[in-house]
mmCIF file of C-alpha atoms in Angstrom:
data_model
loop_
_atom_site.group_PDB
_atom_site.id
_atom_site.type_symbol
_atom_site.label_atom_id
_atom_site.label_comp_id
_atom_site.label_asym_id
_atom_site.label_seq_id
_atom_site.Cartn_x
_atom_site.Cartn_y
_atom_site.Cartn_z
ATOM 1 C CA UNK A 1 -16.634 -20.995 27.550
ATOM 2 C CA UNK A 2 -16.230 -17.992 29.847
ATOM 3 C CA UNK A 3 -16.679 -14.742 27.932
ATOM 4 C CA UNK A 4 -13.560 -12.573 27.785
ATOM 5 C CA UNK A 5 -13.245 -9.742 30.301
ATOM 6 C CA UNK A 6 -13.365 -6.093 29.388
ATOM 7 C CA UNK A 7 -10.209 -4.814 27.677
ATOM 8 C CA UNK A 8 -7.789 -2.918 29.911
ATOM 9 C CA UNK A 9 -7.144 0.542 28.460
ATOM 10 C CA UNK A 10 -3.504 1.580 28.557
ATOM 11 C CA UNK A 11 -1.235 4.027 26.718
ATOM 12 C CA UNK A 12 1.885 2.598 25.085
ATOM 13 C CA UNK A 13 5.109 4.591 24.838
ATOM 14 C CA UNK A 14 6.479 3.268 21.556
ATOM 15 C CA UNK A 15 9.112 5.858 20.661
ATOM 16 C CA UNK A 16 12.092 4.094 19.101
ATOM 17 C CA UNK A 17 10.501 0.678 19.616
ATOM 18 C CA UNK A 18 9.806 -1.837 16.878
ATOM 19 C CA UNK A 19 6.185 -2.225 15.800
ATOM 20 C CA UNK A 20 5.286 -4.711 13.073
ATOM 21 C CA UNK A 21 2.217 -4.276 10.872
ATOM 22 C CA UNK A 22 1.441 -7.298 8.701
ATOM 23 C CA UNK A 23 -0.721 -6.145 5.809
ATOM 24 C CA UNK A 24 -0.691 -3.068 3.603
ATOM 25 C CA UNK A 25 -4.355 -2.474 2.817
ATOM 26 C CA UNK A 26 -6.817 0.148 4.005
ATOM 27 C CA UNK A 27 -6.868 -1.090 7.621
ATOM 28 C CA UNK A 28 -3.093 -0.895 7.916
ATOM 29 C CA UNK A 29 -3.153 2.472 6.155
ATOM 30 C CA UNK A 30 -5.502 3.860 8.808
ATOM 31 C CA UNK A 31 -3.331 2.609 11.676
ATOM 32 C CA UNK A 32 -0.017 3.968 10.396
ATOM 33 C CA UNK A 33 -0.398 7.723 11.098
ATOM 34 C CA UNK A 34 -0.839 7.316 14.848
ATOM 35 C CA UNK A 35 1.930 4.721 15.055
ATOM 36 C CA UNK A 36 4.248 7.088 13.206
ATOM 37 C CA UNK A 37 3.186 9.967 15.455
ATOM 38 C CA UNK A 38 4.065 7.856 18.501
ATOM 39 C CA UNK A 39 7.676 7.705 17.326
ATOM 40 C CA UNK A 40 7.619 3.944 16.834
ATOM 41 C CA UNK A 41 9.984 2.158 14.460
ATOM 42 C CA UNK A 42 7.209 0.910 12.170
ATOM 43 C CA UNK A 43 7.878 -2.050 9.895
ATOM 44 C CA UNK A 44 5.194 -3.065 7.398
ATOM 45 C CA UNK A 45 5.243 -6.517 5.809
ATOM 46 C CA UNK A 46 2.850 -7.108 2.923
ATOM 47 C CA UNK A 47 2.708 -8.529 -0.576
ATOM 48 C CA UNK A 48 0.839 -5.485 -1.876
ATOM 49 C CA UNK A 49 0.312 -2.014 -0.456
ATOM 50 C CA UNK A 50 -2.036 0.885 -1.100
ATOM 51 C CA UNK A 51 -0.640 3.948 -2.803
ATOM 52 C CA UNK A 52 -0.760 5.850 0.472
ATOM 53 C CA UNK A 53 1.273 3.163 2.265
ATOM 54 C CA UNK A 54 3.806 3.189 -0.573
ATOM 55 C CA UNK A 55 4.009 6.981 -0.398
ATOM 56 C CA UNK A 56 4.626 6.809 3.358
ATOM 57 C CA UNK A 57 7.505 4.403 2.741
ATOM 58 C CA UNK A 58 8.903 6.654 0.003
ATOM 59 C CA UNK A 59 8.991 9.459 2.585
ATOM 60 C CA UNK A 60 11.047 7.151 4.878
ATOM 61 C CA UNK A 61 8.400 7.250 7.599
ATOM 62 C CA UNK A 62 8.068 3.449 7.668
ATOM 63 C CA UNK A 63 10.097 0.442 6.533
ATOM 64 C CA UNK A 64 8.148 -1.469 3.865
ATOM 65 C CA UNK A 65 8.921 -5.097 2.950
ATOM 66 C CA UNK A 66 6.941 -6.287 -0.071
ATOM 67 C CA UNK A 67 6.827 -10.004 0.687
ATOM 68 C CA UNK A 68 4.851 -12.650 2.561
ATOM 69 C CA UNK A 69 4.876 -12.749 6.348
ATOM 70 C CA UNK A 70 7.278 -15.313 7.830
ATOM 71 C CA UNK A 71 7.411 -16.746 11.322
ATOM 72 C CA UNK A 72 10.121 -14.809 13.121
ATOM 73 C CA UNK A 73 9.169 -11.412 11.690
ATOM 74 C CA UNK A 74 8.003 -10.283 15.127
ATOM 75 C CA UNK A 75 11.378 -10.831 16.768
ATOM 76 C CA UNK A 76 12.253 -7.784 18.841
ATOM 77 C CA UNK A 77 8.835 -6.165 18.413
ATOM 78 C CA UNK A 78 6.922 -4.526 21.241
ATOM 79 C CA UNK A 79 3.574 -4.404 19.474
ATOM 80 C CA UNK A 80 2.034 -5.935 16.346
ATOM 81 C CA UNK A 81 -1.015 -5.606 14.118
ATOM 82 C CA UNK A 82 -2.322 -8.441 11.922
ATOM 83 C CA UNK A 83 -4.251 -6.672 9.159
ATOM 84 C CA UNK A 84 -4.179 -8.876 6.072
ATOM 85 C CA UNK A 85 -7.202 -10.200 4.174
ATOM 86 C CA UNK A 86 -6.024 -13.768 4.858
ATOM 87 C CA UNK A 87 -7.420 -15.249 8.080
ATOM 88 C CA UNK A 88 -4.707 -17.919 8.225
ATOM 89 C CA UNK A 89 -1.939 -15.338 8.019
ATOM 90 C CA UNK A 90 -3.580 -13.205 10.692
ATOM 91 C CA UNK A 91 -3.920 -16.269 12.911
ATOM 92 C CA UNK A 92 -0.233 -17.096 12.423
ATOM 93 C CA UNK A 93 0.791 -13.551 13.333
ATOM 94 C CA UNK A 94 -1.285 -13.697 16.525
ATOM 95 C CA UNK A 95 0.190 -17.102 17.380
ATOM 96 C CA UNK A 96 3.751 -15.814 17.028
ATOM 97 C CA UNK A 97 2.877 -12.730 19.053
ATOM 98 C CA UNK A 98 1.401 -14.863 21.845
ATOM 99 C CA UNK A 99 4.475 -17.076 21.833
ATOM 100 C CA UNK A 100 6.759 -14.058 22.142
ATOM 101 C CA UNK A 101 4.440 -12.275 24.623
ATOM 102 C CA UNK A 102 3.863 -9.366 22.257
ATOM 103 C CA UNK A 103 0.515 -7.622 22.387
ATOM 104 C CA UNK A 104 -1.148 -7.998 18.991
ATOM 105 C CA UNK A 105 -4.279 -6.600 17.340
ATOM 106 C CA UNK A 106 -6.110 -8.869 14.921
ATOM 107 C CA UNK A 107 -8.075 -6.617 12.588
ATOM 108 C CA UNK A 108 -10.447 -9.204 11.100
ATOM 109 C CA UNK A 109 -11.365 -10.926 14.378
ATOM 110 C CA UNK A 110 -10.727 -8.622 17.319
ATOM 111 C CA UNK A 111 -11.571 -11.196 19.992
ATOM 112 C CA UNK A 112 -8.669 -13.405 18.829
ATOM 113 C CA UNK A 113 -6.036 -10.737 19.413
ATOM 114 C CA UNK A 114 -4.391 -9.885 22.724
ATOM 115 C CA UNK A 115 -5.014 -6.162 22.124
ATOM 116 C CA UNK A 116 -7.878 -4.091 20.729
ATOM 117 C CA UNK A 117 -7.620 -0.763 18.900
ATOM 118 C CA UNK A 118 -9.920 1.875 20.405
ATOM 119 C CA UNK A 119 -11.585 4.745 18.583
ATOM 120 C CA UNK A 120 -9.215 7.601 19.396
ATOM 121 C CA UNK A 121 -8.489 11.277 18.995
ATOM 122 C CA UNK A 122 -6.006 13.825 20.312
ATOM 123 C CA UNK A 123 -7.047 17.239 21.567
ATOM 124 C CA UNK A 124 -4.986 19.888 23.357
ATOM 125 C CA UNK A 125 -2.545 17.377 24.789
ATOM 126 C CA UNK A 126 -5.203 14.787 25.578
ATOM 127 C CA UNK A 127 -5.308 11.327 24.061
ATOM 128 C CA UNK A 128 -8.802 9.858 24.313
ATOM 129 C CA UNK A 129 -9.736 6.277 23.510
ATOM 130 C CA UNK A 130 -13.135 4.561 23.518
ATOM 131 C CA UNK A 131 -13.871 0.826 23.486
ATOM 132 C CA UNK A 132 -17.442 -0.426 23.285
ATOM 133 C CA UNK A 133 -17.189 -4.196 23.380
ATOM 134 C CA UNK A 134 -16.627 -4.594 19.661
ATOM 135 C CA UNK A 135 -19.436 -2.213 18.644
ATOM 136 C CA UNK A 136 -17.189 -0.137 16.414
ATOM 137 C CA UNK A 137 -19.851 2.281 15.179
ATOM 138 C CA UNK A 138 -20.807 3.061 18.772
ATOM 139 C CA UNK A 139 -17.160 3.602 19.739
ATOM 140 C CA UNK A 140 -16.659 6.048 16.873
ATOM 141 C CA UNK A 141 -19.860 7.932 17.681
ATOM 142 C CA UNK A 142 -19.025 8.365 21.363
ATOM 143 C CA UNK A 143 -15.479 9.377 20.469
ATOM 144 C CA UNK A 144 -16.821 12.066 18.140
ATOM 145 C CA UNK A 145 -19.264 13.352 20.757
ATOM 146 C CA UNK A 146 -16.514 13.705 23.351
ATOM 147 C CA UNK A 147 -14.342 15.553 20.860
ATOM 148 C CA UNK A 148 -17.136 17.966 19.946
ATOM 149 C CA UNK A 149 -17.868 18.509 23.642
ATOM 150 C CA UNK A 150 -14.263 19.558 24.143
ATOM 151 C CA UNK A 151 -14.304 21.778 21.078
ATOM 152 C CA UNK A 152 -17.697 23.416 21.555
ATOM 153 C CA UNK A 153 -18.894 22.662 25.058
ATOM 154 C CA UNK A 154 -21.717 20.580 23.566
ATOM 155 C CA UNK A 155 -22.532 16.869 23.599
ATOM 156 C CA UNK A 156 -25.560 15.014 22.301
ATOM 157 C CA UNK A 157 -25.828 11.611 23.941
ATOM 158 C CA UNK A 158 -29.185 10.788 22.346
ATOM 159 C CA UNK A 159 -28.262 10.749 18.653
ATOM 160 C CA UNK A 160 -24.877 10.844 17.029
ATOM 161 C CA UNK A 161 -25.993 10.899 13.409
ATOM 162 C CA UNK A 162 -26.111 14.349 11.855
ATOM 163 C CA UNK A 163 -29.197 15.554 10.004
ATOM 164 C CA UNK A 164 -27.000 16.281 6.971
ATOM 165 C CA UNK A 165 -26.029 12.616 6.598
ATOM 166 C CA UNK A 166 -27.857 11.186 3.580
ATOM 167 C CA UNK A 167 -27.571 7.431 3.138
ATOM 168 C CA UNK A 168 -27.318 7.039 -0.598
ATOM 169 C CA UNK A 169 -25.636 10.442 -0.842
ATOM 170 C CA UNK A 170 -22.179 11.984 -1.124
ATOM 171 C CA UNK A 171 -20.457 14.737 0.854
ATOM 172 C CA UNK A 172 -17.375 16.459 -0.553
ATOM 173 C CA UNK A 173 -15.322 17.381 2.502
ATOM 174 C CA UNK A 174 -12.325 19.681 2.416
ATOM 175 C CA UNK A 175 -9.649 18.231 4.678
ATOM 176 C CA UNK A 176 -7.629 21.429 4.992
ATOM 177 C CA UNK A 177 -3.915 21.998 4.401
ATOM 178 C CA UNK A 178 -2.602 18.965 6.307
ATOM 179 C CA UNK A 179 -2.969 19.501 10.042
ATOM 180 C CA UNK A 180 -5.975 17.380 11.111
ATOM 181 C CA UNK A 181 -7.014 20.074 13.588
ATOM 182 C CA UNK A 182 -7.702 22.424 10.673
ATOM 183 C CA UNK A 183 -10.586 20.391 9.262
ATOM 184 C CA UNK A 184 -13.989 21.941 9.943
ATOM 185 C CA UNK A 185 -16.194 20.670 12.758
ATOM 186 C CA UNK A 186 -18.870 19.733 10.213
ATOM 187 C CA UNK A 187 -16.366 17.874 8.064
ATOM 188 C CA UNK A 188 -15.136 15.853 11.018
ATOM 189 C CA UNK A 189 -18.702 15.087 12.067
ATOM 190 C CA UNK A 190 -19.586 13.751 8.623
ATOM 191 C CA UNK A 191 -16.436 11.629 8.545
ATOM 192 C CA UNK A 192 -17.509 10.031 11.812
ATOM 193 C CA UNK A 193 -20.798 9.003 10.157
ATOM 194 C CA UNK A 194 -19.352 7.783 6.862
ATOM 195 C CA UNK A 195 -19.868 4.288 5.517
ATOM 196 C CA UNK A 196 -17.319 4.887 2.738
ATOM 197 C CA UNK A 197 -14.458 7.398 2.518
ATOM 198 C CA UNK A 198 -12.805 8.102 -0.839
ATOM 199 C CA UNK A 199 -9.590 9.868 0.144
ATOM 200 C CA UNK A 200 -6.875 11.764 -1.683
ATOM 201 C CA UNK A 201 -3.253 11.524 -0.651
ATOM 202 C CA UNK A 202 -3.206 15.187 0.428
ATOM 203 C CA UNK A 203 -6.091 14.662 2.844
ATOM 204 C CA UNK A 204 -4.794 14.483 6.452
ATOM 205 C CA UNK A 205 -4.050 10.782 7.090
ATOM 206 C CA UNK A 206 -4.788 11.225 10.793
ATOM 207 C CA UNK A 207 -8.447 11.689 9.874
ATOM 208 C CA UNK A 208 -8.469 8.210 8.331
ATOM 209 C CA UNK A 209 -6.891 6.782 11.473
ATOM 210 C CA UNK A 210 -9.939 7.983 13.425
ATOM 211 C CA UNK A 211 -12.430 6.056 11.291
ATOM 212 C CA UNK A 212 -14.239 3.051 12.698
ATOM 213 C CA UNK A 213 -13.041 -0.355 11.416
ATOM 214 C CA UNK A 214 -16.256 -0.946 9.453
ATOM 215 C CA UNK A 215 -15.666 2.103 7.234
ATOM 216 C CA UNK A 216 -14.525 1.278 3.710
ATOM 217 C CA UNK A 217 -11.575 3.475 2.720
ATOM 218 C CA UNK A 218 -10.926 3.821 -1.011
ATOM 219 C CA UNK A 219 -7.505 5.214 -1.859
ATOM 220 C CA UNK A 220 -7.745 7.811 -4.617
ATOM 221 C CA UNK A 221 -4.251 9.065 -3.801
ATOM 222 C CA UNK A 222 -2.875 11.416 -6.387
ATOM 223 C CA UNK A 223 0.898 11.058 -6.137
ATOM 224 C CA UNK A 224 2.408 13.698 -8.462
ATOM 225 C CA UNK A 225 3.683 12.090 -11.654
ATOM 226 C CA UNK A 226 2.992 8.650 -10.187
ATOM 227 C CA UNK A 227 0.033 6.309 -10.068
ATOM 228 C CA UNK A 228 -3.370 7.937 -9.745
ATOM 229 C CA UNK A 229 -6.956 6.793 -9.893
ATOM 230 C CA UNK A 230 -8.534 8.352 -12.981
ATOM 231 C CA UNK A 231 -11.194 10.963 -12.258
ATOM 232 C CA UNK A 232 -13.845 8.933 -14.080
ATOM 233 C CA UNK A 233 -13.068 5.980 -11.817
ATOM 234 C CA UNK A 234 -13.368 8.168 -8.717
ATOM 235 C CA UNK A 235 -16.746 9.439 -9.888
ATOM 236 C CA UNK A 236 -17.907 5.917 -10.669
ATOM 237 C CA UNK A 237 -16.951 4.454 -7.298
ATOM 238 C CA UNK A 238 -18.675 7.269 -5.386
ATOM 239 C CA UNK A 239 -21.857 6.816 -7.388
ATOM 240 C CA UNK A 240 -21.764 3.024 -7.082
ATOM 241 C CA UNK A 241 -21.408 3.096 -3.287
ATOM 242 C CA UNK A 242 -24.076 5.778 -2.911
ATOM 243 C CA UNK A 243 -26.525 3.825 -5.076
ATOM 244 C CA UNK A 244 -25.986 0.907 -2.699
ATOM 245 C CA UNK A 245 -27.458 3.082 0.062
ATOM 246 C CA UNK A 246 -24.202 4.032 1.738
ATOM 247 C CA UNK A 247 -23.134 7.468 2.945
ATOM 248 C CA UNK A 248 -19.988 8.425 1.022
ATOM 249 C CA UNK A 249 -17.514 11.085 2.112
ATOM 250 C CA UNK A 250 -15.134 12.287 -0.584
ATOM 251 C CA UNK A 251 -12.202 13.553 1.492
ATOM 252 C CA UNK A 252 -9.981 15.997 -0.357
ATOM 253 C CA UNK A 253 -6.994 18.091 0.624
ATOM 254 C CA UNK A 254 -7.558 21.813 1.096
ATOM 255 C CA UNK A 255 -10.891 23.049 -0.251
ATOM 256 C CA UNK A 256 -12.916 20.873 -2.659
ATOM 257 C CA UNK A 257 -13.440 23.766 -5.072
ATOM 258 C CA UNK A 258 -9.865 25.108 -5.227
ATOM 259 C CA UNK A 259 -7.985 23.213 -7.964
ATOM 260 C CA UNK A 260 -9.395 19.944 -6.641
ATOM 261 C CA UNK A 261 -11.855 19.007 -9.419
ATOM 262 C CA UNK A 262 -14.602 19.080 -6.825
ATOM 263 C CA UNK A 263 -17.195 20.636 -9.099
ATOM 264 C CA UNK A 264 -16.621 17.861 -11.659
ATOM 265 C CA UNK A 265 -17.534 15.387 -8.932
ATOM 266 C CA UNK A 266 -20.609 17.400 -7.967
ATOM 267 C CA UNK A 267 -21.784 17.378 -11.596
ATOM 268 C CA UNK A 268 -21.150 13.635 -11.915
ATOM 269 C CA UNK A 269 -23.242 12.942 -8.802
ATOM 270 C CA UNK A 270 -25.993 15.298 -9.942
ATOM 271 C CA UNK A 271 -26.133 13.651 -13.376
ATOM 272 C CA UNK A 272 -26.498 10.282 -11.651
ATOM 273 C CA UNK A 273 -29.276 11.554 -9.384
ATOM 274 C CA UNK A 274 -27.120 11.253 -6.253
ATOM 275 C CA UNK A 275 -27.691 13.861 -3.501
ATOM 276 C CA UNK A 276 -24.448 15.726 -2.879
ATOM 277 C CA UNK A 277 -23.328 18.349 -0.389
ATOM 278 C CA UNK A 278 -20.108 20.342 -0.187
ATOM 279 C CA UNK A 279 -18.245 21.090 3.036
ATOM 280 C CA UNK A 280 -15.664 23.809 2.362
ATOM 281 C CA UNK A 281 -12.152 23.349 3.653
ATOM 282 C CA UNK A 282 -9.258 25.582 4.642
ATOM 283 C CA UNK A 283 -7.226 26.102 1.476
ATOM 284 C CA UNK A 284 -3.454 25.792 1.682
ATOM 285 C CA UNK A 285 -3.131 28.848 -0.549
ATOM 286 C CA UNK A 286 -4.003 31.068 2.415
ATOM 287 C CA UNK A 287 -3.485 28.885 5.491
ATOM 288 C CA UNK A 288 0.031 27.618 4.787
ATOM 289 C CA UNK A 289 1.572 31.087 4.322
ATOM 290 C CA UNK A 290 -0.315 32.270 7.415
ATOM 291 C CA UNK A 291 1.071 29.425 9.514
ATOM 292 C CA UNK A 292 4.539 30.337 8.243
ATOM 293 C CA UNK A 293 3.954 33.900 9.427
ATOM 294 C CA UNK A 294 3.222 35.396 6.014
ATOM 295 C CA UNK A 295 -0.112 37.082 5.163
ATOM 296 C CA UNK A 296 -1.224 36.986 1.541
ATOM 297 C CA UNK A 297 -2.440 40.585 1.952
ATOM 298 C CA UNK A 298 -1.116 43.409 4.129
ATOM 299 C CA UNK A 299 -2.317 46.988 4.469
ATOM 300 C CA UNK A 300 -0.333 49.412 2.299
ATOM 301 C CA UNK A 301 1.578 46.503 0.732
ATOM 302 C CA UNK A 302 -0.922 44.951 -1.666
ATOM 303 C CA UNK A 303 -4.607 45.162 -2.503
ATOM 304 C CA UNK A 304 -4.963 41.858 -4.317
ATOM 305 C CA UNK A 305 -3.755 38.287 -4.445
ATOM 306 C CA UNK A 306 -4.137 35.635 -7.114
ATOM 307 C CA UNK A 307 -4.045 31.860 -6.703
ATOM 308 C CA UNK A 308 -2.666 30.114 -9.788
ATOM 309 C CA UNK A 309 -2.454 26.434 -10.681
ATOM 310 C CA UNK A 310 0.983 25.276 -11.744
ATOM 311 C CA UNK A 311 -0.397 22.151 -13.354
ATOM 312 C CA UNK A 312 0.071 23.546 -16.875
ATOM 313 C CA UNK A 313 3.218 25.383 -17.968
ATOM 314 C CA UNK A 314 3.206 28.900 -19.465
ATOM 315 C CA UNK A 315 2.808 28.803 -23.226
ATOM 316 C CA UNK A 316 1.045 25.445 -23.228
ATOM 317 C CA UNK A 317 -1.944 25.417 -25.620
ATOM 318 C CA UNK A 318 -4.277 24.473 -22.755
ATOM 319 C CA UNK A 319 -3.054 27.206 -20.398
ATOM 320 C CA UNK A 320 -5.747 29.707 -19.380
ATOM 321 C CA UNK A 321 -3.368 31.985 -17.455
ATOM 322 C CA UNK A 322 -2.300 35.408 -18.748
ATOM 323 C CA UNK A 323 1.253 35.412 -17.433
ATOM 324 C CA UNK A 324 1.976 38.910 -18.759
ATOM 325 C CA UNK A 325 -0.942 40.235 -16.727
ATOM 326 C CA UNK A 326 0.296 38.403 -13.637
ATOM 327 C CA UNK A 327 3.765 39.849 -14.107
ATOM 328 C CA UNK A 328 2.334 43.357 -14.409
ATOM 329 C CA UNK A 329 0.320 43.221 -11.182
ATOM 330 C CA UNK A 330 1.919 44.374 -7.938
ATOM 331 C CA UNK A 331 0.046 42.035 -5.621
ATOM 332 C CA UNK A 332 0.657 38.552 -4.305
ATOM 333 C CA UNK A 333 0.808 35.448 -6.491
ATOM 334 C CA UNK A 334 0.281 32.075 -4.827
ATOM 335 C CA UNK A 335 1.331 29.127 -6.984
ATOM 336 C CA UNK A 336 -0.017 25.660 -6.226
ATOM 337 C CA UNK A 337 1.374 22.460 -7.780
ATOM 338 C CA UNK A 338 4.240 24.481 -9.241
ATOM 339 C CA UNK A 339 7.571 23.340 -7.771
ATOM 340 C CA UNK A 340 8.260 20.878 -10.579
ATOM 341 C CA UNK A 341 8.031 23.680 -13.164
ATOM 342 C CA UNK A 342 9.262 26.641 -11.126
ATOM 343 C CA UNK A 343 11.908 27.543 -13.720
ATOM 344 C CA UNK A 344 9.202 28.080 -16.341
ATOM 345 C CA UNK A 345 6.986 30.159 -14.066
ATOM 346 C CA UNK A 346 9.844 32.329 -12.815
ATOM 347 C CA UNK A 347 11.040 32.925 -16.372
ATOM 348 C CA UNK A 348 7.544 33.932 -17.519
ATOM 349 C CA UNK A 349 7.181 36.439 -14.676
ATOM 350 C CA UNK A 350 10.669 37.891 -15.205
ATOM 351 C CA UNK A 351 10.072 38.262 -18.936
ATOM 352 C CA UNK A 352 6.764 39.976 -18.158
ATOM 353 C CA UNK A 353 8.490 42.600 -16.048
ATOM 354 C CA UNK A 354 8.412 41.323 -12.469
ATOM 355 C CA UNK A 355 11.582 42.543 -10.678
ATOM 356 C CA UNK A 356 14.252 39.895 -10.149
ATOM 357 C CA UNK A 357 14.482 40.782 -6.447
ATOM 358 C CA UNK A 358 10.778 40.073 -5.815
ATOM 359 C CA UNK A 359 10.587 38.079 -2.538
ATOM 360 C CA UNK A 360 9.549 34.426 -2.751
ATOM 361 C CA UNK A 361 8.415 32.073 0.015
ATOM 362 C CA UNK A 362 8.265 28.306 -0.534
ATOM 363 C CA UNK A 363 6.589 26.029 2.021
ATOM 364 C CA UNK A 364 6.722 22.243 1.707
ATOM 365 C CA UNK A 365 4.371 20.001 3.737
ATOM 366 C CA UNK A 366 2.752 23.107 5.193
ATOM 367 C CA UNK A 367 0.938 22.878 8.550
ATOM 368 C CA UNK A 368 2.427 19.444 9.313
ATOM 369 C CA UNK A 369 5.339 18.338 11.484
ATOM 370 C CA UNK A 370 7.377 17.900 8.285
ATOM 371 C CA UNK A 371 6.963 21.566 7.273
ATOM 372 C CA UNK A 372 9.980 23.101 5.551
ATOM 373 C CA UNK A 373 10.241 26.739 4.479
ATOM 374 C CA UNK A 374 12.553 28.427 2.016
ATOM 375 C CA UNK A 375 12.992 32.131 1.296
ATOM 376 C CA UNK A 376 14.370 33.323 -1.998
ATOM 377 C CA UNK A 377 13.869 35.863 -4.754
ATOM 378 C CA UNK A 378 12.324 35.419 -8.153
ATOM 379 C CA UNK A 379 15.832 35.332 -9.623
ATOM 380 C CA UNK A 380 17.189 32.484 -7.482
ATOM 381 C CA UNK A 381 14.053 30.603 -6.373
ATOM 382 C CA UNK A 382 14.501 27.838 -8.957
ATOM 383 C CA UNK A 383 18.099 27.164 -7.949
ATOM 384 C CA UNK A 384 17.325 27.139 -4.226
ATOM 385 C CA UNK A 385 14.318 24.853 -4.644
ATOM 386 C CA UNK A 386 16.415 22.345 -6.559
ATOM 387 C CA UNK A 387 19.396 22.563 -4.188
ATOM 388 C CA UNK A 388 17.189 21.884 -1.156
ATOM 389 C CA UNK A 389 15.349 19.047 -2.892
ATOM 390 C CA UNK A 390 11.889 20.488 -2.378
ATOM 391 C CA UNK A 391 9.172 18.301 -3.856
ATOM 392 C CA UNK A 392 5.372 18.354 -3.810
ATOM 393 C CA UNK A 393 3.295 19.114 -1.876
ATOM 394 C CA UNK A 394 4.534 22.688 -1.672
ATOM 395 C CA UNK A 395 3.207 26.183 -2.284
ATOM 396 C CA UNK A 396 5.049 29.213 -3.626
ATOM 397 C CA UNK A 397 4.224 32.789 -2.570
ATOM 398 C CA UNK A 398 5.552 35.582 -4.790
ATOM 399 C CA UNK A 399 5.344 39.258 -3.861
ATOM 400 C CA UNK A 400 6.296 41.822 -1.238
ATOM 401 C CA UNK A 401 4.439 39.952 1.520
ATOM 402 C CA UNK A 402 6.783 36.975 1.077
ATOM 403 C CA UNK A 403 9.475 39.012 2.853
ATOM 404 C CA UNK A 404 7.301 39.367 5.960
ATOM 405 C CA UNK A 405 7.226 37.036 8.935
ATOM 406 C CA UNK A 406 6.403 36.739 12.612
#
């Protein structure tokens, strides 16, 4: 049998065109962000889906059909991905795609598909893809080196594994506020070397799309008031994979040590004798207002700012927040995880003496293409948030700086 020729690299313009993804597991989850970013009409067909895939469907970014694949599902498609854990189903998808002359990626057996997914990244208007004849780890490493060369003017073609990668260890990486370009260079480098990534929903999904196919992605998505993997289970899975000699990256939104339970995970690893390192991230508490044109501090306006978790309501027995003290201060208050209880927080601040006309800024999906901002006052913030249907993730900035802007 003649070996197949080298794949022909090409860019597909998929805006408004039907793309079918059969499968809703971690492989499909990693492919969705770039398909969505391309503007494609993405249709996912799967019996079961990860929490992140379900959340993407709930946000109306994809069409999700929870059922078995059927012959004919590719009708009208321009591109397809077979990404189930059933080889027979994947084979059937490829067969239909071949019959209809639709390019199709087969995730479990790349050579059987008519298309191959490269290791990719976007930078300053460039889209870069690398194929290395099925050597996925090599593709990801070269991709990362090219990206770092663009970012820093450096490239190391001899060794792509960082000295801070510890096989049998864990790295807590802050993914930043949402824009994948706001993750640190070190964080991105460690992701490129990961064997396992345990990811939260608020971690930039584009970072998962860049992972090599061999990387195991464990969905620890924390959908507010929905399904969530218990913290003990997250700790256990990190420790289990690390003890098996794998390098585990725990990818979190924002900064691992800002209301992210990161230190609990550090302690769990330490108690288990697992080496652990922390890579700080850009916290949304500061970055999201900044990107919206609002500084959390400004000369002659305020000399302090406080970041407060809205996870527990004022007056709750477990609350550690002195709301009267917050109301009495003149500086900036940044509330995280607070939109669902904004009425309670606003009432506590008003009762504590904060003026009703105190400016308020609300930013939903900050730093992403879905960003939505709302300006209000402490008196009407609750009503405006409800009327505009703002849901998590969102931050709330209270204070004189909230009236500023670029």
